[in-house]
XYZ file of N, CA and C in Angstrom:
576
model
N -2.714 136.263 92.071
C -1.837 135.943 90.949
C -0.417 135.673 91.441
N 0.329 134.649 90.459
C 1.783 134.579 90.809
C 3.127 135.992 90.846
N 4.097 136.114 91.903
C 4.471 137.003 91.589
C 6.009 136.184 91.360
N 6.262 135.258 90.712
C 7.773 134.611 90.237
C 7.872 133.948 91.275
N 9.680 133.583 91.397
C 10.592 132.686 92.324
C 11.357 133.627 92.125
N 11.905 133.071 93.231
C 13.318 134.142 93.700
C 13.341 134.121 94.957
N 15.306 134.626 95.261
C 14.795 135.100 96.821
C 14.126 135.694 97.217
N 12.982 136.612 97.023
C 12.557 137.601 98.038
C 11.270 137.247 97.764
N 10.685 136.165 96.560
C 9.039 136.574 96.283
C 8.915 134.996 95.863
N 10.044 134.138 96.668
C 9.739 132.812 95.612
C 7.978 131.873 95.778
N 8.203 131.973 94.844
C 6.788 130.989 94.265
C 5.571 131.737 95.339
N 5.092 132.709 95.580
C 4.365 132.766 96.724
C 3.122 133.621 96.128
N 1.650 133.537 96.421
C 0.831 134.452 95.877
C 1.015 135.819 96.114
N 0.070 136.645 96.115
C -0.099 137.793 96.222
C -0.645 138.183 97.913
N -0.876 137.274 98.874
C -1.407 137.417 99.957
C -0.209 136.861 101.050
N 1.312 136.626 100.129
C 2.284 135.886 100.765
C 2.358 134.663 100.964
N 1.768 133.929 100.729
C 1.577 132.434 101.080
C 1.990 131.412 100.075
N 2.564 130.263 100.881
C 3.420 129.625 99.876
C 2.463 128.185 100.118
N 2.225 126.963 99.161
C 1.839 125.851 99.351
C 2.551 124.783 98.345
N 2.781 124.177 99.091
C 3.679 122.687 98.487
C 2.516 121.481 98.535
N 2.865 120.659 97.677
C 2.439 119.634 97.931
C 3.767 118.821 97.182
N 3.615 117.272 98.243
C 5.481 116.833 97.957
C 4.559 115.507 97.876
N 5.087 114.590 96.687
C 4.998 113.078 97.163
C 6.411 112.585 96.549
N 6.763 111.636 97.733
C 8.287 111.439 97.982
C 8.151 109.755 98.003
N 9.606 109.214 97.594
C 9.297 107.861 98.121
C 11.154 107.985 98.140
N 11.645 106.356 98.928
C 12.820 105.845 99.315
C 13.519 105.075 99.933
N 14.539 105.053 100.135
C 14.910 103.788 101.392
C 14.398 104.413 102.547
N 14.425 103.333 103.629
C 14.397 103.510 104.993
C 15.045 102.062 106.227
N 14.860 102.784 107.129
C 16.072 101.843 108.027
C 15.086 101.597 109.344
N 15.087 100.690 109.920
C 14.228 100.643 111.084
C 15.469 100.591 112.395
N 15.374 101.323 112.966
C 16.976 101.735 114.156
C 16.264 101.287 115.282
N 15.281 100.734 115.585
C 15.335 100.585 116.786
C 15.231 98.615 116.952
N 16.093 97.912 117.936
C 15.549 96.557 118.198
C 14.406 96.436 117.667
N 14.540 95.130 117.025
C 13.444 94.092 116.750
C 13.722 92.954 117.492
N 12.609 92.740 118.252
C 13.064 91.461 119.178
C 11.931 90.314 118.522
N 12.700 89.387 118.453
C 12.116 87.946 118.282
C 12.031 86.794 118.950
N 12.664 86.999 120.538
C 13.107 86.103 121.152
C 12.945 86.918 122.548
N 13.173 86.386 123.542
C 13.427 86.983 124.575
C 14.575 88.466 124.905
N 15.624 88.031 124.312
C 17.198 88.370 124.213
C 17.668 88.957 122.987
N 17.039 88.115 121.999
C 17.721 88.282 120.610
C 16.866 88.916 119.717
N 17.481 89.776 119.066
C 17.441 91.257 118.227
C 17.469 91.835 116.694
N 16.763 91.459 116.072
C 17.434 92.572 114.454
C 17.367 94.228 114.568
N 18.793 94.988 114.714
C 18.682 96.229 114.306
C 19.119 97.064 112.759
N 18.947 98.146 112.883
C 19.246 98.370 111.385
C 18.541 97.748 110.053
N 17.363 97.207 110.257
C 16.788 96.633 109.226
C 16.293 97.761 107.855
N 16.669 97.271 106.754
C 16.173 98.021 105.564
C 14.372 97.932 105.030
N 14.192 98.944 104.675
C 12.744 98.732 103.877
C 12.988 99.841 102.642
N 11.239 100.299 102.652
C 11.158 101.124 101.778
C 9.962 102.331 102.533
N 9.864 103.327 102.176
C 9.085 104.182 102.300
C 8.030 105.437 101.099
N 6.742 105.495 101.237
C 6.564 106.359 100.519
C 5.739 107.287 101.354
N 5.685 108.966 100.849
C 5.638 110.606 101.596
C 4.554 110.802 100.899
N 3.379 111.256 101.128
C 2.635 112.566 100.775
C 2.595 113.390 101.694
N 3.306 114.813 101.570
C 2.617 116.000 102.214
C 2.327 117.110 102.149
N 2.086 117.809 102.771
C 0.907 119.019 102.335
C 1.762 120.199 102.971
N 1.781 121.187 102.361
C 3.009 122.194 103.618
C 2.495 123.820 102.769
N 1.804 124.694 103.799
C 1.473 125.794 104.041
C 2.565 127.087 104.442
N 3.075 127.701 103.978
C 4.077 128.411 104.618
C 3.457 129.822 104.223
N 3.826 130.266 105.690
C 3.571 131.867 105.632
C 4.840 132.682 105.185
N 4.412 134.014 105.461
C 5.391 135.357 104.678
C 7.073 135.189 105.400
N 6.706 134.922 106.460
C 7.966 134.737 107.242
C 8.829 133.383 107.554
N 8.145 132.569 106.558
C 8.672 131.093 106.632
C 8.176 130.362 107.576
N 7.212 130.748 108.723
C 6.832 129.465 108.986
C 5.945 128.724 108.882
N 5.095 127.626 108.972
C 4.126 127.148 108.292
C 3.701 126.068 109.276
N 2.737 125.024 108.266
C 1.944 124.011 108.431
C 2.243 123.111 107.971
N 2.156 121.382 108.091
C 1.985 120.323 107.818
C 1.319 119.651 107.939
N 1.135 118.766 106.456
C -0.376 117.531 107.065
C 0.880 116.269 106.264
N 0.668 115.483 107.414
C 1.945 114.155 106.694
C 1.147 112.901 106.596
N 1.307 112.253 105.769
C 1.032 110.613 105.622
C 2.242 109.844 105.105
N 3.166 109.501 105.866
C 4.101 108.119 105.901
C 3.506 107.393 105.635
N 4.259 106.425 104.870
C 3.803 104.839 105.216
C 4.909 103.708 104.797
N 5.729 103.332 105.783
C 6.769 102.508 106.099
C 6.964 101.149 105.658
N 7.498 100.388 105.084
C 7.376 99.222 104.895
C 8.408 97.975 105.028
N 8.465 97.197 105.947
C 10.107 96.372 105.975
C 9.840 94.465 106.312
N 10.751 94.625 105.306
C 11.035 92.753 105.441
C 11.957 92.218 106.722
N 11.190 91.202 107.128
C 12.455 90.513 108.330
C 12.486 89.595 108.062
N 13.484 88.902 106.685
C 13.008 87.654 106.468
C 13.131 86.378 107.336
N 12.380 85.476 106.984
C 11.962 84.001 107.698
C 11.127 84.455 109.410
N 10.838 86.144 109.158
C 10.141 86.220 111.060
C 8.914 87.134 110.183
N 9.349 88.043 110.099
C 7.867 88.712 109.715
C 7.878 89.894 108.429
N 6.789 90.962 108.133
C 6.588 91.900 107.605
C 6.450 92.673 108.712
N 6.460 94.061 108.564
C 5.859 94.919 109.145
C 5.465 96.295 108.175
N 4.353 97.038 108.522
C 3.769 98.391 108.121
C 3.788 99.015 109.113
N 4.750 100.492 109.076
C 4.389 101.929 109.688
C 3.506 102.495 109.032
N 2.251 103.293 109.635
C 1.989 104.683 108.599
C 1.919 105.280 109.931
N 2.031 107.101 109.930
C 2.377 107.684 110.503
C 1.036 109.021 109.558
N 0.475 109.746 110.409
C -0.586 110.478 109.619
C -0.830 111.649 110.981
N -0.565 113.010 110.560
C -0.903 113.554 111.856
C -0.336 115.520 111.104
N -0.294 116.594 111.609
C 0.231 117.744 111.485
C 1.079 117.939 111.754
N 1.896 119.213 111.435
C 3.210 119.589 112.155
C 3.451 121.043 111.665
N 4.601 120.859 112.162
C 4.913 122.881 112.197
C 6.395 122.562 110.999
N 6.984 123.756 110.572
C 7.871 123.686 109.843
C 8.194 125.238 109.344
N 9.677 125.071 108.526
C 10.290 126.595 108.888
C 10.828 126.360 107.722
N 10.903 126.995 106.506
C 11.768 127.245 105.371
C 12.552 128.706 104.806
N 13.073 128.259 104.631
C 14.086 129.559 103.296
C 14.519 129.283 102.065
N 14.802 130.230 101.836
C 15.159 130.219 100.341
C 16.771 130.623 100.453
N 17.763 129.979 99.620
C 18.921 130.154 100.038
C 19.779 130.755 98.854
N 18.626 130.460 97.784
C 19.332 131.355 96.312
C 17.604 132.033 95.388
N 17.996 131.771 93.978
C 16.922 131.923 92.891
C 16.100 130.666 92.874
N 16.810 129.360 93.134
C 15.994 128.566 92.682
C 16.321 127.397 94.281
N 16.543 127.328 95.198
C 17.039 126.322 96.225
C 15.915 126.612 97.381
N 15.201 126.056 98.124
C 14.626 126.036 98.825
C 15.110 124.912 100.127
N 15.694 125.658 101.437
C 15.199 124.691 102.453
C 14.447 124.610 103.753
N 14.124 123.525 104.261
C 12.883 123.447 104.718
C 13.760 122.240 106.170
N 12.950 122.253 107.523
C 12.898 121.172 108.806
C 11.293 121.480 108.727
N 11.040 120.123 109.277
C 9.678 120.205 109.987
C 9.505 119.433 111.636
N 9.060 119.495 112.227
C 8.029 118.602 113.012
C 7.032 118.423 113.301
N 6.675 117.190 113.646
C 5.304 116.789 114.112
C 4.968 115.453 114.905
N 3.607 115.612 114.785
C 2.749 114.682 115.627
C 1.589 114.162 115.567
N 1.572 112.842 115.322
C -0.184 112.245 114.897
C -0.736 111.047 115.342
N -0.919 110.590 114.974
C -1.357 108.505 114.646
C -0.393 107.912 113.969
N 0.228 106.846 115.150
C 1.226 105.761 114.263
C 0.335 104.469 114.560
N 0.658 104.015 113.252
C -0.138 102.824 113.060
C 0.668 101.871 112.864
N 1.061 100.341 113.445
C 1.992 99.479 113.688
C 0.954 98.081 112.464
N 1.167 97.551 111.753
C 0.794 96.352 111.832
C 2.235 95.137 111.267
N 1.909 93.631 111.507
C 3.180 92.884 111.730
C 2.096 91.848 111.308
N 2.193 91.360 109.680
C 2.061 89.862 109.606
C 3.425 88.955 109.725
N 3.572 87.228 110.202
C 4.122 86.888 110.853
C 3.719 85.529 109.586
N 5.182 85.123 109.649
C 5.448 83.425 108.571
C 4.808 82.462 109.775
N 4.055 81.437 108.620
C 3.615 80.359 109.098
C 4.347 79.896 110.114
N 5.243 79.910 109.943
C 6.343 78.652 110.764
C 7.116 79.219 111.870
N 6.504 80.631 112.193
C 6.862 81.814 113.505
C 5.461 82.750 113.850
N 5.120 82.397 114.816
C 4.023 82.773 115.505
C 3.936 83.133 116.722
N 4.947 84.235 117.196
C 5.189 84.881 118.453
C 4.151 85.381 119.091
N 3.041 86.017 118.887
C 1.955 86.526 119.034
C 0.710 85.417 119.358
N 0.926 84.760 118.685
C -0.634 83.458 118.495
C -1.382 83.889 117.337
N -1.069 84.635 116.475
C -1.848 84.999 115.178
C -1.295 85.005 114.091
N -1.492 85.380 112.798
C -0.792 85.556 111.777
C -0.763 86.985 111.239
N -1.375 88.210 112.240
C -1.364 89.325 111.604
C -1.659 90.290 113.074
N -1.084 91.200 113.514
C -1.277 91.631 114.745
C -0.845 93.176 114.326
N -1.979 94.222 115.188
C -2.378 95.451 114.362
C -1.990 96.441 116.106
N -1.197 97.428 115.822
C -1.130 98.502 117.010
C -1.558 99.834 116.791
N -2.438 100.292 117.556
C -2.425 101.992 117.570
C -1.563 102.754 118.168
N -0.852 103.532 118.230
C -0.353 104.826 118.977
C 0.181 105.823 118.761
N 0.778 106.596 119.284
C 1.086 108.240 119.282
C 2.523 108.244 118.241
N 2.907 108.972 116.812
C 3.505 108.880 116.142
C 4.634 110.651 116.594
N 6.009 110.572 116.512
C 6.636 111.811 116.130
C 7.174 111.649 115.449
N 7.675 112.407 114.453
C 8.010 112.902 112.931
C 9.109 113.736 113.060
N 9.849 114.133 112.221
C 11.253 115.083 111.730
C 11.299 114.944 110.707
N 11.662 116.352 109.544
C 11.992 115.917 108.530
C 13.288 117.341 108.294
N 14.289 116.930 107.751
C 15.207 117.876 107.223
C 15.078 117.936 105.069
N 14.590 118.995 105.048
C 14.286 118.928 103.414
C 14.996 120.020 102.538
N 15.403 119.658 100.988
C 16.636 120.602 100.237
C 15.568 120.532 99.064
N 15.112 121.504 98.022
C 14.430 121.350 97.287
C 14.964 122.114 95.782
N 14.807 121.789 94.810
C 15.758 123.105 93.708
C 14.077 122.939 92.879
N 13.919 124.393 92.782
C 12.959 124.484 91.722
C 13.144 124.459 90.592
N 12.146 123.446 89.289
C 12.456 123.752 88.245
C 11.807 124.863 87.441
N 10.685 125.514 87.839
C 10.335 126.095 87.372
C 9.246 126.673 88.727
N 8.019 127.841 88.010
C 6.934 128.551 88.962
C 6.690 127.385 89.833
N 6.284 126.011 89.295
C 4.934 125.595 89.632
C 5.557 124.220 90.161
N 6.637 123.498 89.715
C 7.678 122.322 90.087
C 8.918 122.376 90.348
N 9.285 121.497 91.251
C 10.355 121.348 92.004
C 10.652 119.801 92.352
N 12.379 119.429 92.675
C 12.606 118.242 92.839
C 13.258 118.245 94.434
N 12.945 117.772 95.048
C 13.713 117.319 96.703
C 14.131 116.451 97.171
N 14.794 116.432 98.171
C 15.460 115.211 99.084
C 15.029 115.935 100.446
N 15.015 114.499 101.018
C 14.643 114.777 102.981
C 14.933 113.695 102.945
N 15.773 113.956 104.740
C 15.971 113.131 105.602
C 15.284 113.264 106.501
N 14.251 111.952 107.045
C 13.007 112.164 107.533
C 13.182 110.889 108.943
N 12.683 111.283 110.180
C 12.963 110.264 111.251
C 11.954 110.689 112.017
N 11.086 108.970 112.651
C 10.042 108.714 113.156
C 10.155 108.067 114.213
N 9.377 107.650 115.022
C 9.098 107.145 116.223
C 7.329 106.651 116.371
N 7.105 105.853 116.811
C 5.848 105.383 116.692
C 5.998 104.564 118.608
N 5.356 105.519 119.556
C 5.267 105.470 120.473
C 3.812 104.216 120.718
N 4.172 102.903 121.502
C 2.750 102.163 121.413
C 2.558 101.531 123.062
N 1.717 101.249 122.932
C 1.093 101.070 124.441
C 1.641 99.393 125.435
N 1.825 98.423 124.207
C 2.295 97.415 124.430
C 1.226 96.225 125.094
N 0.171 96.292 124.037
C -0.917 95.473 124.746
C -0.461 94.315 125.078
N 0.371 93.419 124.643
C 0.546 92.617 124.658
C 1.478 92.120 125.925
N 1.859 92.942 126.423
C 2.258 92.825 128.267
C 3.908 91.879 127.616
N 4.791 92.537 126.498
C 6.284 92.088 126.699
C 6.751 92.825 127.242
N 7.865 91.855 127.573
C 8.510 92.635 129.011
C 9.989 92.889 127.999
N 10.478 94.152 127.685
C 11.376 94.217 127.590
C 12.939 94.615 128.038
N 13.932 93.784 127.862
C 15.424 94.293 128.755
C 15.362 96.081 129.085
N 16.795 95.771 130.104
C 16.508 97.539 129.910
C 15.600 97.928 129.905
N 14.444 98.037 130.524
C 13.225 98.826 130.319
C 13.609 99.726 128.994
N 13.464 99.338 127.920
C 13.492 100.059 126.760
C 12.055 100.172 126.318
N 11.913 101.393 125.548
C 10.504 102.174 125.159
C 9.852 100.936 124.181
N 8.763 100.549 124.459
C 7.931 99.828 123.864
C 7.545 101.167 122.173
N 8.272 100.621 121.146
C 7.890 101.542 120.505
C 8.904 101.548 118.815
N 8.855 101.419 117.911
C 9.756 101.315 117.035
C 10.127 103.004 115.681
N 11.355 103.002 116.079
C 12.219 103.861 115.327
C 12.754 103.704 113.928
N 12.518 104.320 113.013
C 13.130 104.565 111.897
C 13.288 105.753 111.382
N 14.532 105.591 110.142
C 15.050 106.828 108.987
C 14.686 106.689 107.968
N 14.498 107.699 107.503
C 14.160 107.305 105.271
C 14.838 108.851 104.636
N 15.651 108.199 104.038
C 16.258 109.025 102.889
C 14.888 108.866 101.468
N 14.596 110.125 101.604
C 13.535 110.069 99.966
C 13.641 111.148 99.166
N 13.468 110.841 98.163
C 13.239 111.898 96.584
C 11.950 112.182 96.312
N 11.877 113.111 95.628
C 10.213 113.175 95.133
C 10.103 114.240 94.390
N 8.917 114.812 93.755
C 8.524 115.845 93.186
C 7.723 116.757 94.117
N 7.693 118.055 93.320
C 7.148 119.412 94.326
C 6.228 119.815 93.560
N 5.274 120.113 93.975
C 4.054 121.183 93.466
C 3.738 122.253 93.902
N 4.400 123.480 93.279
C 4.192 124.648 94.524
C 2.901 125.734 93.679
N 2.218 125.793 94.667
C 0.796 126.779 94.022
C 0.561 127.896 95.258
C-alpha cells in the first residue's frame, strides 16, 4: 500500500521502492559536425525529440533505467536524420522538499543512426542509409509532484551515438565517427 509523498516517504510503497514512468518530448540540438562535403560542416542543428522511460529507485535513491529516445532533425536541401537510442542505466534521486523531486541518470545501449537523403544530394549512392552502434546517455531531471500518483518534469538530456563508420569516411582531425546531441524536454510522471 501507498504510504504518501513527502520528504521522508515520498510516493514509495511499503517495501521502499519507488517507480516512475516519464514520457517526455522537446527541442533538441545536434552538437556535433555534420559533414556534407569533404571540409564543410552544419553544427548546432535543431530538431525535435520524444522520451519514454522507466526508472526503479530504491530506499536509498539509487535505481534503474530502461530508456527509449528517439531523435529527429531536418538539414534542409541535404538530408533527414533519426536517432533512437534504447538501452539501461543507473540513476540517483532526492527529494528536496514535500513535493520536488531530483533525479541524474546514466547509461548505455543501442544507437540507431538512420539518414534519408534529397533527390538532388546523394552522398552515399542511396536514398536512405541505416547505422548500428553503441549509444551513451545523460540525463539531469527536476520533477514537482502533483499529487500520489502524477507529476510534471524537465530534463536536460545528452547523447552520443558511437558508430563504426562502414562507409570508410575519412574524417579531418581524426574526429570520432559518431554524432552528438542535447534535448531540453517536458513531460508527465507516473509514480506507482
Amino acid at each position: 500500500p501507498e504510504t504518501g509523498y513527502g520528504r521522508d516517504n515520498v510516493l514509495k510503497t511499503a517495501d521502499g521502492r519507488l517507480s516512475v514512468l516519464k514520457v517526455s518530448a522537446g527541442t533538441a540540438w545536434i552538437t556535433s559536425k555534420m559533414y556534407y562535403t569533404e571540409r564543410s560542416y552544419i553544427k548546432n542543428q535543431g530538431g525535435y525529440e520524444l522520451a519514454v522511460n522507466y526508472e526503479l529507485v530504491g530506499r536509498k535513491g539509487w535505481g534503474f533505467t530502461a530508456d527509449l529516445n528517439y531523435n529527429r532533425t531536418k538539414y534542409d536541401g541535404l538530408s533527414d536524420i533519426s536517432l533512437v537510442h534504447v538501452g539501461p542505466g543507473a540513476s540517483y534521486s532526492g527529494i528536496v522538499d514535500d513535493r520536488w523531486r531530483l533525479s541524474i541518470q546514466m547509461g548505455a545501449g543501442m544507437a540507431i543512426y538512420e539518414e534519408s537523403f534529397k533527390t538532388y544530394y546523394n552522398y552515399y549512392g542511396s536514398s536512405q542509409y541505416t547505422e548500428v552502434g553503441f549509444g551513451l546517455t545523460s540525463r539531469l531531471g527536476a520533477e514537482y509532484m502533483l499529487s500520489k500518483k502524477w507529476g510534471i518534469g524537465l530534463d536536460l538530456s545528452s547523447s552520443i551515438a558511437l558508430l563504426r563508420n562502414e562507409t570508410g569516411i575519412s574524417l579531418p582531425d581524426n574526429e570520432t565517427y559518431g554524432i552528438a546531441h542535447i534535448a531540453l524536454l517536458f513531460g508527465l510522471r507516473y509514480y506507482y
